[in-house]
Short mmCIF file of C-alpha atoms in Angstrom, two decimals:
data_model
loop_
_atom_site.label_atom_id
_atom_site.label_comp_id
_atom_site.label_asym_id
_atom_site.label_seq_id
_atom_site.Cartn_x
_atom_site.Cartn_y
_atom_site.Cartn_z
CA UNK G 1 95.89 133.00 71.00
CA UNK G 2 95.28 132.84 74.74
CA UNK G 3 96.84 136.45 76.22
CA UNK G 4 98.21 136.26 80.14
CA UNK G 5 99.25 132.59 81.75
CA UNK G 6 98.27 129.49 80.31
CA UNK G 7 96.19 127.47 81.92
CA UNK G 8 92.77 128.34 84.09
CA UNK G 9 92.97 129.75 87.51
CA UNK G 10 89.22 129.98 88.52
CA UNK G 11 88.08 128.59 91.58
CA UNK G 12 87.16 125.06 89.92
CA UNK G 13 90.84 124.04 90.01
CA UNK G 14 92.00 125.39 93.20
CA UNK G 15 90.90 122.24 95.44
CA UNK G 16 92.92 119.94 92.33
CA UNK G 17 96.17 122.52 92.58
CA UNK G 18 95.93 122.35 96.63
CA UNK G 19 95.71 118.34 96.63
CA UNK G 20 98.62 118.36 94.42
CA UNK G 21 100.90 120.92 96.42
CA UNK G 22 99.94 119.02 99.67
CA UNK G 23 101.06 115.62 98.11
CA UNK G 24 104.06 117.33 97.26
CA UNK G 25 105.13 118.76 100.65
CA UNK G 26 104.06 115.11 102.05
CA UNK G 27 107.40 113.84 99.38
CA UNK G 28 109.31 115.82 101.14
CA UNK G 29 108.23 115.05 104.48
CA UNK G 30 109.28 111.93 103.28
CA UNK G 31 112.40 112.62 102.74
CA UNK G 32 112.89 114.40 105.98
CA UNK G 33 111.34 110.66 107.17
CA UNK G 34 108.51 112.81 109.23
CA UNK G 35 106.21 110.14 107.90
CA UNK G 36 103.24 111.09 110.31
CA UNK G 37 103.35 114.58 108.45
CA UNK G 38 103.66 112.88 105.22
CA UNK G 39 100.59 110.38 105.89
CA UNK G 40 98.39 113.32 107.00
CA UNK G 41 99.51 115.36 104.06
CA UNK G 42 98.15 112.09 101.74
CA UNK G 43 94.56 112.23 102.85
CA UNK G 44 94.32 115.79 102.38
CA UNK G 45 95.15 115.38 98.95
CA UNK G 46 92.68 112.39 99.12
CA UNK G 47 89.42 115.32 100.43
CA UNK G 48 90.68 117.47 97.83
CA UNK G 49 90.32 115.07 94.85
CA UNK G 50 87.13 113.89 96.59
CA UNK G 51 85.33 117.39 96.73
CA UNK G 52 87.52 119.23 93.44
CA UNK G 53 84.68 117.72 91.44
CA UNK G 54 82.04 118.83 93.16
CA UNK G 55 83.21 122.65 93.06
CA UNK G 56 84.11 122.26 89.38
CA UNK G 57 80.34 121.24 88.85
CA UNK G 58 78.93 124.69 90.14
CA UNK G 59 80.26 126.76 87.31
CA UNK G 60 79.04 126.79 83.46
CA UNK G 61 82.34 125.53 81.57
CA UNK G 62 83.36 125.91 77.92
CA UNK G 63 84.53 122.33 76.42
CA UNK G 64 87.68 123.33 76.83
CA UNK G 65 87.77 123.82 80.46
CA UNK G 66 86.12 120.50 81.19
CA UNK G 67 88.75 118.70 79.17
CA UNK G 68 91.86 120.89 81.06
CA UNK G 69 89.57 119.76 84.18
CA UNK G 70 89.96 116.25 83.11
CA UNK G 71 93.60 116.40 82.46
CA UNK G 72 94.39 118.22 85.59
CA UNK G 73 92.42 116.33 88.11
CA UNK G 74 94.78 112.91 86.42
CA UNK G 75 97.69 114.46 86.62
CA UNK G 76 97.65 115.55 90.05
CA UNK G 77 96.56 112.24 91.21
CA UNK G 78 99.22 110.66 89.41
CA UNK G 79 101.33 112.91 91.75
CA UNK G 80 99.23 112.22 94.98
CA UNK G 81 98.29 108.48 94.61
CA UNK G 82 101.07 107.25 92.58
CA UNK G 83 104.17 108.63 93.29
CA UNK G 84 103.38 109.47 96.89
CA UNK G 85 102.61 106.26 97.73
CA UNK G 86 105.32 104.38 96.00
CA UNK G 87 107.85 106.80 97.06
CA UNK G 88 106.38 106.11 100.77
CA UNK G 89 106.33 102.37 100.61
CA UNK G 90 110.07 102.41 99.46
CA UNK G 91 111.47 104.58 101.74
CA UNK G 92 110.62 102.56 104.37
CA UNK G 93 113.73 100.35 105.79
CA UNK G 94 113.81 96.67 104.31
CA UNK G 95 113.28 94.69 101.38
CA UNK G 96 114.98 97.33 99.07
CA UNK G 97 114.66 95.12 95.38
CA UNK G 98 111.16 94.06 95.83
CA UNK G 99 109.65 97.54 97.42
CA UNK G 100 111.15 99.28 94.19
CA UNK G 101 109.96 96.51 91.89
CA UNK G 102 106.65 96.73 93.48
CA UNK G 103 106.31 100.19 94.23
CA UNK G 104 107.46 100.71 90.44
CA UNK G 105 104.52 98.41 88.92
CA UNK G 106 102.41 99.93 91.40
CA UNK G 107 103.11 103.85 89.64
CA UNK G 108 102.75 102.08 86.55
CA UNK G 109 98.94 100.43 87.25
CA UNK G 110 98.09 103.81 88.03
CA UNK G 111 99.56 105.89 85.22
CA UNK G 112 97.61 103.48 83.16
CA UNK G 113 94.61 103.80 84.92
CA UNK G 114 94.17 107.34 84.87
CA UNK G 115 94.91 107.76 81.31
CA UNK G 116 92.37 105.19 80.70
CA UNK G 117 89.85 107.00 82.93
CA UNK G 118 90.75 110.24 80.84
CA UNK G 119 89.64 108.55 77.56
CA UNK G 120 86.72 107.06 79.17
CA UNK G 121 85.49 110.46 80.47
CA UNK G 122 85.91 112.64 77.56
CA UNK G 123 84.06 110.01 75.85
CA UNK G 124 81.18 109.71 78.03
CA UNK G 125 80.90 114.09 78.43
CA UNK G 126 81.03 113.88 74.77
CA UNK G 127 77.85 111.82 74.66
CA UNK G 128 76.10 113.22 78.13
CA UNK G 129 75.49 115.94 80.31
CA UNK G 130 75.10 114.00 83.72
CA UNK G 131 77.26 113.23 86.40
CA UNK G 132 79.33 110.19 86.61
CA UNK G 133 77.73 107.62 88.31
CA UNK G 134 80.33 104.37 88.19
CA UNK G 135 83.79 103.72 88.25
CA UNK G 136 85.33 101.51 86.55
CA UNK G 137 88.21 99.92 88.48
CA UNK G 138 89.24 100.74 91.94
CA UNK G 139 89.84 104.57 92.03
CA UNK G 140 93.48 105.93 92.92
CA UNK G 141 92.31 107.59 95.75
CA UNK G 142 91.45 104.48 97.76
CA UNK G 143 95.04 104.56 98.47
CA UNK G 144 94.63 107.90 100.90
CA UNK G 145 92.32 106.09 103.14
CA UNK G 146 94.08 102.74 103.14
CA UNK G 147 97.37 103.74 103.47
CA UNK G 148 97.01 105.82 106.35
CA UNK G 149 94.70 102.77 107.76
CA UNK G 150 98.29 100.49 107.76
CA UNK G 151 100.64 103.28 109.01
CA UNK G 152 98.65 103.67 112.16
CA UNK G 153 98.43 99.62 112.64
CA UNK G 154 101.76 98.54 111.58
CA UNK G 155 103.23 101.76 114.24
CA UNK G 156 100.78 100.64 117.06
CA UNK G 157 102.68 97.06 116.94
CA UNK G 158 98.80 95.34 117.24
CA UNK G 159 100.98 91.92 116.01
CA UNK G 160 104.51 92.67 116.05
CA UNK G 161 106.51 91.04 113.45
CA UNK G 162 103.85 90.49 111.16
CA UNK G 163 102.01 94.27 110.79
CA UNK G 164 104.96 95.66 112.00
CA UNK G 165 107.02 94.97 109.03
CA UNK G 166 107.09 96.04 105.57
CA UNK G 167 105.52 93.04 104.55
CA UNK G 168 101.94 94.58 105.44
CA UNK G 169 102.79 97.89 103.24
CA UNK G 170 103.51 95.15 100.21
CA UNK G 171 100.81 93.28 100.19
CA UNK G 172 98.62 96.81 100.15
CA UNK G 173 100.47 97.87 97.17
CA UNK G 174 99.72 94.81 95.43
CA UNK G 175 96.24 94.21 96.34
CA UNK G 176 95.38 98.34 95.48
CA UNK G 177 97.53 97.76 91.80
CA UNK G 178 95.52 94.81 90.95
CA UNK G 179 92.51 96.82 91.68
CA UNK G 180 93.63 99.56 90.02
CA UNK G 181 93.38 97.63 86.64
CA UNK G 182 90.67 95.17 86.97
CA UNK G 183 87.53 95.73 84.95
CA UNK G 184 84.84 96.01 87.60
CA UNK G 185 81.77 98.38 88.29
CA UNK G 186 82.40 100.64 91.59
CA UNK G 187 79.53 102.98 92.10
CA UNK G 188 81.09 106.61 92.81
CA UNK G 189 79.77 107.27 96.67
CA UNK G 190 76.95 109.46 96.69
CA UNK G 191 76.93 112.69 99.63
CA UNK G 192 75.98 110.13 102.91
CA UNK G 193 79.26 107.94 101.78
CA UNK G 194 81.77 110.73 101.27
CA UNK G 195 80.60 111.87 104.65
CA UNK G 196 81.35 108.29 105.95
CA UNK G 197 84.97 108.85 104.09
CA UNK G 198 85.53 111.90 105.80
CA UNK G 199 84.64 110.48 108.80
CA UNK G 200 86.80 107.51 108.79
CA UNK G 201 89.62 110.37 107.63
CA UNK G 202 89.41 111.99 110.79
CA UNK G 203 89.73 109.52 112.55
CA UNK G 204 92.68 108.09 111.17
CA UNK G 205 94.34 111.82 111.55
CA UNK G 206 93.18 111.76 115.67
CA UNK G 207 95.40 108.48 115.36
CA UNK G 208 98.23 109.59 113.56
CA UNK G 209 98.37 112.43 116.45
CA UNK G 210 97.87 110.44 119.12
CA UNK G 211 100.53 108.02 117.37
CA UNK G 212 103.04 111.41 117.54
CA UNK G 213 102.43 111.89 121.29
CA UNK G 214 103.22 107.86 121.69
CA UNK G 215 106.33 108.53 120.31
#
């Protein structure tokens, strides 16, 4: 029987458990409707989730702690790229039935895929020692780099009435759930594309804060 708290507290989870409690205070900066917050607050989550894994990898771990790994890292990004996102997308004013129809299949596409991805994983660390090398299907956290990507467009009125609408936030919902469940090959980006991730991050956050000072 396991003595103290459950769970593992080591410094292989604490990048997962970070990205999680920064998607959370992005809800509620959702609620307060300080959206810029709450969009910034989504791609930290996103360079948590993108690094967690590579911290996790630097320690020896028992088979236990790689399947509590597994089942973390999911469950936080159900938090982060699922209900984040859907909660975002309806909040915003307009189109009230479809944005909770949509944003509700969207939570749904990824609550299946992660728990698909969970199976798929223990399998494959059941049968090898390596690193993942492929995803299969678009990962969750594409949303944290996309998202963002709209919220500065649609707010610098580029086209108004067309990305200035919720329309724009729709159609991103849509195309990222189909993605979500489609059975292609994605190879996982290697240390020069997460840089290029980063990158593109950064720049989306010196928008967001130049988007603040706009307003």
């Amino acid at each position: 029987m396991k003595k103290g708290l459950l769970g593992y507290y080591n410094y292989t989870v604490v990048l997962t458990y970070l990205g999680m409690l920064s998607a959370f205070v992005g809800i509620l900066m959702i609620f307060e409707y300080n959206l810029s917050v709450a969009v910034v607050c989504l791609m930290v989550a996103g360079v948590c989730d993108m690094f967690d894994g590579m911290v996790a990898a630097t320690k020896e771990r028992d088979d236990r702690e790689k399947r509590f790994g597994i089942q973390i890292d999911s469950l936080s990004d159900l938090i982060s790229f699922g209900v984040f996102p859907a909660l975002f997308v309806y909040s915003l004013p307009g189109y009230t039935i479809l944005s909770g129809v949509l944003a509700s299949f969207y939570l749904l596409a990824a609550l299946i895929r992660l728990a698909y991805f969970n199976v798929l994983e223990e399998e494959r660390q059941r049968e090898t020692t390596k690193p993942r090398t492929i995803y299969f299907g678009l990962p969750v956290t594409t949303i944290a780099i996309s998202l963002p990507a709209v919220y500065i467009l649609s707010n610098m009125e580029i086209i108004p009435g067309v990305i200035d609408s919720k329309v724009i936030y729709l159609v991103l919902l849509a195309i990222v759930m189909c993605g979500f469940l489609s059975p292609f090959q994605l190879k996982k980006p290697k240390t020069f594309g997460k840089i290029v991730i980063v990158a593109i991050g950064l720049l989306e956050v010196i928008g967001i804060i130049f988007l603040m000072g706009w307003h």
